PDB file of C-alpha atoms in Angstrom:
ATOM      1  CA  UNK T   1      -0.805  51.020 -14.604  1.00 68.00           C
ATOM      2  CA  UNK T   2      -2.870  49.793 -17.452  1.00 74.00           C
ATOM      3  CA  UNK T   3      -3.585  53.112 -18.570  1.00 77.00           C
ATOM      4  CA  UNK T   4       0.497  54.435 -18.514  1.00 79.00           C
ATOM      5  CA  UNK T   5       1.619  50.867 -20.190  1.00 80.00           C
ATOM      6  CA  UNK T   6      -1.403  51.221 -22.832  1.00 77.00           C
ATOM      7  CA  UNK T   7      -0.885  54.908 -23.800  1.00 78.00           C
ATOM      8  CA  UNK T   8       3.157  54.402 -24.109  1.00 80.00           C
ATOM      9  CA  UNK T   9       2.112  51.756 -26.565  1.00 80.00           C
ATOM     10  CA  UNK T  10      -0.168  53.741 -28.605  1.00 76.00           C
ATOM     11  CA  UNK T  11       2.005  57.151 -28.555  1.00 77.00           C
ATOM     12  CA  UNK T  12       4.473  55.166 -30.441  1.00 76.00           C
ATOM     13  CA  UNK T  13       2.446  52.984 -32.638  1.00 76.00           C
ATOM     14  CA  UNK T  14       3.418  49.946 -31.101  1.00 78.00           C
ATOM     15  CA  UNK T  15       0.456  46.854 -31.657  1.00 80.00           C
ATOM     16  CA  UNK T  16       1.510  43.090 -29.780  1.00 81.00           C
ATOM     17  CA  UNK T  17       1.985  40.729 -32.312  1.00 83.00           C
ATOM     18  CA  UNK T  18      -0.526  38.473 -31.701  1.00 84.00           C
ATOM     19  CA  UNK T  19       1.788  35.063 -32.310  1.00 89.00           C
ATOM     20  CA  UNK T  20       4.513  36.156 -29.838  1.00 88.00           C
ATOM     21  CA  UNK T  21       2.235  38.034 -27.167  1.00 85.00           C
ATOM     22  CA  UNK T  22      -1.146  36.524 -27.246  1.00 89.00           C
ATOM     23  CA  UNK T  23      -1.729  37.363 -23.617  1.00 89.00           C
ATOM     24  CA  UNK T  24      -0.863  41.406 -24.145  1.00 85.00           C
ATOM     25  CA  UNK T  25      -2.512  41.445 -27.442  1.00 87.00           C
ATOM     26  CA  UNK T  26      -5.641  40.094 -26.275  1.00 88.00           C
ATOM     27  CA  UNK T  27      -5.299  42.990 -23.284  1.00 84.00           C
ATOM     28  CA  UNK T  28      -4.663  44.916 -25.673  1.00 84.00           C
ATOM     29  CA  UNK T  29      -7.282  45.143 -27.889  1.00 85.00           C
ATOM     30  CA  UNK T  30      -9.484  45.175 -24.690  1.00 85.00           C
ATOM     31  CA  UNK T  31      -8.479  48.572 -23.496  1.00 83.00           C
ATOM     32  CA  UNK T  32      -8.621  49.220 -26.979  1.00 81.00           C
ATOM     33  CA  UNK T  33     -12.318  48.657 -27.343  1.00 83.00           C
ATOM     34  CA  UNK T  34     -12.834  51.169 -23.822  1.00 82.00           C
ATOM     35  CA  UNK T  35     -13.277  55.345 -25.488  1.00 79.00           C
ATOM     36  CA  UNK T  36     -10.948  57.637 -24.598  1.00 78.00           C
ATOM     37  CA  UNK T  37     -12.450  59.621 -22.397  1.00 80.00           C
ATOM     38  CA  UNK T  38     -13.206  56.526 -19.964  1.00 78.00           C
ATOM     39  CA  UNK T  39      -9.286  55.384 -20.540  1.00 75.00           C
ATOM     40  CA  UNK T  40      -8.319  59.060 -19.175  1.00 77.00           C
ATOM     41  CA  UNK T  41     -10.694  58.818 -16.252  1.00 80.00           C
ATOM     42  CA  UNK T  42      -8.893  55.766 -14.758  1.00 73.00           C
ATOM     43  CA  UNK T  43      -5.826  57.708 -14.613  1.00 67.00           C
ATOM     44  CA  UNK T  44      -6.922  60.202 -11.927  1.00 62.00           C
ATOM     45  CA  UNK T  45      -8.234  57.407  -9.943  1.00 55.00           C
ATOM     46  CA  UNK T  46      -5.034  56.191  -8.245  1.00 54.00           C
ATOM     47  CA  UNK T  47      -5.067  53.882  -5.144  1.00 54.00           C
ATOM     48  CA  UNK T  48      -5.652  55.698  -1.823  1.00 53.00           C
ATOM     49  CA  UNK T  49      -2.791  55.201   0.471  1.00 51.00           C
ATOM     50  CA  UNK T  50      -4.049  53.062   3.526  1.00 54.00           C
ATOM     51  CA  UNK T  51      -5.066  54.909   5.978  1.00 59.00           C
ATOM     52  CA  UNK T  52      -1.938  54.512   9.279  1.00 58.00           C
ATOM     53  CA  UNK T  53      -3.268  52.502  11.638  1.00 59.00           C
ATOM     54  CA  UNK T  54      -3.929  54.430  14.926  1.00 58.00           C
ATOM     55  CA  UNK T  55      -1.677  54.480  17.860  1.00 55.00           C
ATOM     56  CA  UNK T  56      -1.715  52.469  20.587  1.00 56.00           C
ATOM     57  CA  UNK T  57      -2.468  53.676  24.058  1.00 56.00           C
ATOM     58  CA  UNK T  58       0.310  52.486  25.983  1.00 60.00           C
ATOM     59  CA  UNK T  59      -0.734  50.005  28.565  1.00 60.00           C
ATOM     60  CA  UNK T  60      -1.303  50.915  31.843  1.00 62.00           C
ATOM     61  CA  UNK T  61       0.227  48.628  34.117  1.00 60.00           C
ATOM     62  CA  UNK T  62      -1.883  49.366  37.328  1.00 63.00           C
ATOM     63  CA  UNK T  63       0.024  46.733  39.270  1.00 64.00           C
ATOM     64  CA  UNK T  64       3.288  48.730  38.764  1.00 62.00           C
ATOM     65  CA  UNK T  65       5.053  45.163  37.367  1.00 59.00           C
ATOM     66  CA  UNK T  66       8.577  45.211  36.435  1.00 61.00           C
ATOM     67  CA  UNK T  67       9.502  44.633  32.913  1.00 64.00           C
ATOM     68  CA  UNK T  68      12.440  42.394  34.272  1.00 65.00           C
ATOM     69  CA  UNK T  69       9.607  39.880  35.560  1.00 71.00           C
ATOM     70  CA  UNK T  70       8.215  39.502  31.953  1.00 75.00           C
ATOM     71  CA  UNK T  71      11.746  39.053  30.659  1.00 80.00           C
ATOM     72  CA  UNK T  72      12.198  36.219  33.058  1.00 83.00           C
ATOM     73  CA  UNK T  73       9.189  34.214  32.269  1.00 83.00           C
ATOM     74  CA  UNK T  74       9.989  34.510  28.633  1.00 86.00           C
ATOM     75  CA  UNK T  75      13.620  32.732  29.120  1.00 86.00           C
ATOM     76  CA  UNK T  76      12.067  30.406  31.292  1.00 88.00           C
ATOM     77  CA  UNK T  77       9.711  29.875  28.721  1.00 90.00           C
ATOM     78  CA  UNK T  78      11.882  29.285  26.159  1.00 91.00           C
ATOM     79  CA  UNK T  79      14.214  27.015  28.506  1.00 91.00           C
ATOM     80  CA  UNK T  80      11.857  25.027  28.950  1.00 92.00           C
ATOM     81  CA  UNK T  81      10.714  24.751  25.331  1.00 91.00           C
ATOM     82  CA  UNK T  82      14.805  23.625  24.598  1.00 92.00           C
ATOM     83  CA  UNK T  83      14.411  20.560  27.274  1.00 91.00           C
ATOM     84  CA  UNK T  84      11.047  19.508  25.298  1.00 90.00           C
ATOM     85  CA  UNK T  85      12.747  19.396  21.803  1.00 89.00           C
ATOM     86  CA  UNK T  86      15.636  17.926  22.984  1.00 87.00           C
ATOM     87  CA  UNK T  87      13.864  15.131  24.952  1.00 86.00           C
ATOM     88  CA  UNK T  88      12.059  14.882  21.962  1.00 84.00           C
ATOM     89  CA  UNK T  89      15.227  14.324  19.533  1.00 82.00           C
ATOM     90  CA  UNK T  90      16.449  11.721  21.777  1.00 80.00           C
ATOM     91  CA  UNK T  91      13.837   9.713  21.863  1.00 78.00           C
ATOM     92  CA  UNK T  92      13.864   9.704  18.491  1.00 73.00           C
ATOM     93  CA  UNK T  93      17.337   9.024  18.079  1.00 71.00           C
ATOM     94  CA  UNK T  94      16.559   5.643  20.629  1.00 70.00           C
ATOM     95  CA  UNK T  95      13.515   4.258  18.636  1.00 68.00           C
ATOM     96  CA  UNK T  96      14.424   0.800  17.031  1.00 68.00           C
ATOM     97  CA  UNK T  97      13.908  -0.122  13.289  1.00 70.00           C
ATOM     98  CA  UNK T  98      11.004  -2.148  12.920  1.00 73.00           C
ATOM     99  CA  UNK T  99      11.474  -5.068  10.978  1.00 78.00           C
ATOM    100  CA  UNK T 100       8.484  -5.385   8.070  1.00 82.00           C
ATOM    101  CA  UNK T 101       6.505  -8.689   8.756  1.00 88.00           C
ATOM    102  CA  UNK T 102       4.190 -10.850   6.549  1.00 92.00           C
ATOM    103  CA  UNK T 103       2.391 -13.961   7.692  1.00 92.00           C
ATOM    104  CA  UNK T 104       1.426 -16.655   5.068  1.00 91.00           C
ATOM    105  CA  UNK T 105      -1.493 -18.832   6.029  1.00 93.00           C
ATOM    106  CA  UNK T 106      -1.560 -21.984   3.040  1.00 92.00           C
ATOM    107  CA  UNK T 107      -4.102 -24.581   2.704  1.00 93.00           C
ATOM    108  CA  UNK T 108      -2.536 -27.394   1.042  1.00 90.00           C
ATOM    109  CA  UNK T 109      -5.213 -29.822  -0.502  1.00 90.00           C
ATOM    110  CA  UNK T 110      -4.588 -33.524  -1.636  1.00 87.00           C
ATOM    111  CA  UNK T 111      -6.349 -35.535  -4.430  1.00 85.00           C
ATOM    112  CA  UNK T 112      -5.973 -38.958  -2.578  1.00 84.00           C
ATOM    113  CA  UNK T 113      -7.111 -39.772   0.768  1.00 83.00           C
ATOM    114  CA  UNK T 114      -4.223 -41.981   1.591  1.00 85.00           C
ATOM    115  CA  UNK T 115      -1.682 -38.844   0.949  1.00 86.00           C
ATOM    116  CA  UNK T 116       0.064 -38.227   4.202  1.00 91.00           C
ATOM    117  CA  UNK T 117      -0.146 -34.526   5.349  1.00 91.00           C
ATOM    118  CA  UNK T 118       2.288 -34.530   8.355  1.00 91.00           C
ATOM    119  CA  UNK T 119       4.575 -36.122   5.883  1.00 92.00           C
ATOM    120  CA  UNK T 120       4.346 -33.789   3.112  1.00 91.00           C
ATOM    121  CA  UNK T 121       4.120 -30.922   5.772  1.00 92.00           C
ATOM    122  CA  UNK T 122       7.829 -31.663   6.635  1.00 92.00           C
ATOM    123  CA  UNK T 123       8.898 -32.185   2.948  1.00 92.00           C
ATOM    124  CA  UNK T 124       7.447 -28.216   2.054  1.00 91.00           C
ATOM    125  CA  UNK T 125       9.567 -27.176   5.485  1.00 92.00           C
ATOM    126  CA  UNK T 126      12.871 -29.229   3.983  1.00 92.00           C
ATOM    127  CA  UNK T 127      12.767 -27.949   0.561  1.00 93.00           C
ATOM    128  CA  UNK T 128      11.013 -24.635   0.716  1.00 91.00           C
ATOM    129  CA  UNK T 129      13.711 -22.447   2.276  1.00 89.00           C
ATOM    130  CA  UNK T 130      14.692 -18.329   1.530  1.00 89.00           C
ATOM    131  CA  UNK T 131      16.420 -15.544   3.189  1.00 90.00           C
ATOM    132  CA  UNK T 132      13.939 -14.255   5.940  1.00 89.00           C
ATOM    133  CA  UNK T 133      11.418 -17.321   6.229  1.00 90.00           C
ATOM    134  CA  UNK T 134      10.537 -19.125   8.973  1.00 92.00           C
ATOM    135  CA  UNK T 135       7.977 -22.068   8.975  1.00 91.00           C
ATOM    136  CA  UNK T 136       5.813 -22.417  11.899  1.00 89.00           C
ATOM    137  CA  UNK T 137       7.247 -26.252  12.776  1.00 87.00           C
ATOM    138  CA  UNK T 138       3.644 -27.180  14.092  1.00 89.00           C
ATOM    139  CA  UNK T 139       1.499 -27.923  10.889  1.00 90.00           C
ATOM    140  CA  UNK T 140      -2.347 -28.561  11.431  1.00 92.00           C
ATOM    141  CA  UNK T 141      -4.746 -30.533   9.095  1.00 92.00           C
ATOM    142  CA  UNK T 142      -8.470 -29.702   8.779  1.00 92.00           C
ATOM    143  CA  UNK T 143     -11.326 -32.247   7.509  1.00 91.00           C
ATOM    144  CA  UNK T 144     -13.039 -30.525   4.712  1.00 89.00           C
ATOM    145  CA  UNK T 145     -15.634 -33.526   2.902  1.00 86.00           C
ATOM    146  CA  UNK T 146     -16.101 -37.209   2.576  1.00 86.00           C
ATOM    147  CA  UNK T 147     -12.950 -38.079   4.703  1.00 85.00           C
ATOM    148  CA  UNK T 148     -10.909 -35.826   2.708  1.00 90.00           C
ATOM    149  CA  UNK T 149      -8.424 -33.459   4.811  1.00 91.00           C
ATOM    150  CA  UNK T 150      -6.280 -30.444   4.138  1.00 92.00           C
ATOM    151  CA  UNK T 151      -2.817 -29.565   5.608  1.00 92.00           C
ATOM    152  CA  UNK T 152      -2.424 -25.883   7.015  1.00 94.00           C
ATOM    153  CA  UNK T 153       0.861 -24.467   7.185  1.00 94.00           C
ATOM    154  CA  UNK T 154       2.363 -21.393   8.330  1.00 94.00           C
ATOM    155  CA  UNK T 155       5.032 -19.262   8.134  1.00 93.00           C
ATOM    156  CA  UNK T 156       6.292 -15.771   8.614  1.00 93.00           C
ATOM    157  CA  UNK T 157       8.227 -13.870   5.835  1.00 90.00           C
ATOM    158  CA  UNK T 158      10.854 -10.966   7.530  1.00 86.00           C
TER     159      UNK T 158
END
């Protein structure tokens, strides 16, 4: 093909502009650079046709099965293959959305040693409330130093 496409080209005088073709003109002027004599020789060498693939022997069925019995076990194949994917679809059709959760674990620390924590733990509960958030109603405190505690408080974001 390269040589037929090239030698159409040069019969009529016809160069690629290089700014609206850079692709072809580069080809170009690389066939270009081959003599002519090695240009010809790639026309004679055309692709050899693939050589047809050789028969096959027919089977010999030496147990003199019928046809019929390989017919059978493909439908029975398939039918079976049909009660799969539809067992499969609905089971899939009966799976429940799951709901996206996110627990929040907060340590709440005081400045005072006085502060009440249980106290303050129901305050957060009162006034901290959204679509989707429930506290856990049983808050904890921890001792951390010197007498000092810290309230932990949970909840669960849907």
């Amino acid at each position: 093909q390269d040589t037929t496409v090239f030698q159409t080209l040069q019969t009529k005088n016809q160069v690629p502009k290089q700014s609206e073709f850079p692709n072809v003109y580069a080809w170009f002027g690389w066939i270009n650079m081959f003599n002519p004599e090695k240009i010809a020789s790639w026309a004679g060498a055309e692709k050899k046709a693939a050589p047809a693939p050789a028969k096959k022997e027919e089977d010999v069925d030496l147990f003199g099965s019928d046809d019929e019995e390989d017919e059978e076990a493909e439908a029975e194949a398939e039918r079976k293959r049909k009660e799969v994917v539809a067992k499969h679809q609905a089971t899939k059709k009966k799976k429940e959305v799951v709901i996206a959760k996110t627990i929040f674990i907060m340590d709440v620390k005081v400045f005072e040693l006085e502060q009440d924590l249980i106290a303050l733990a129901h305050k957060i509960y009162e006034n901290v409330n959204m679509d989707g958030l429930v506290w856990n109603k049983d808050p904890k405190t921890e001792k951390i130093a010197y007498g000092m505690s810290k309230l932990i408080v949970t909840c669960v974001l849907e």
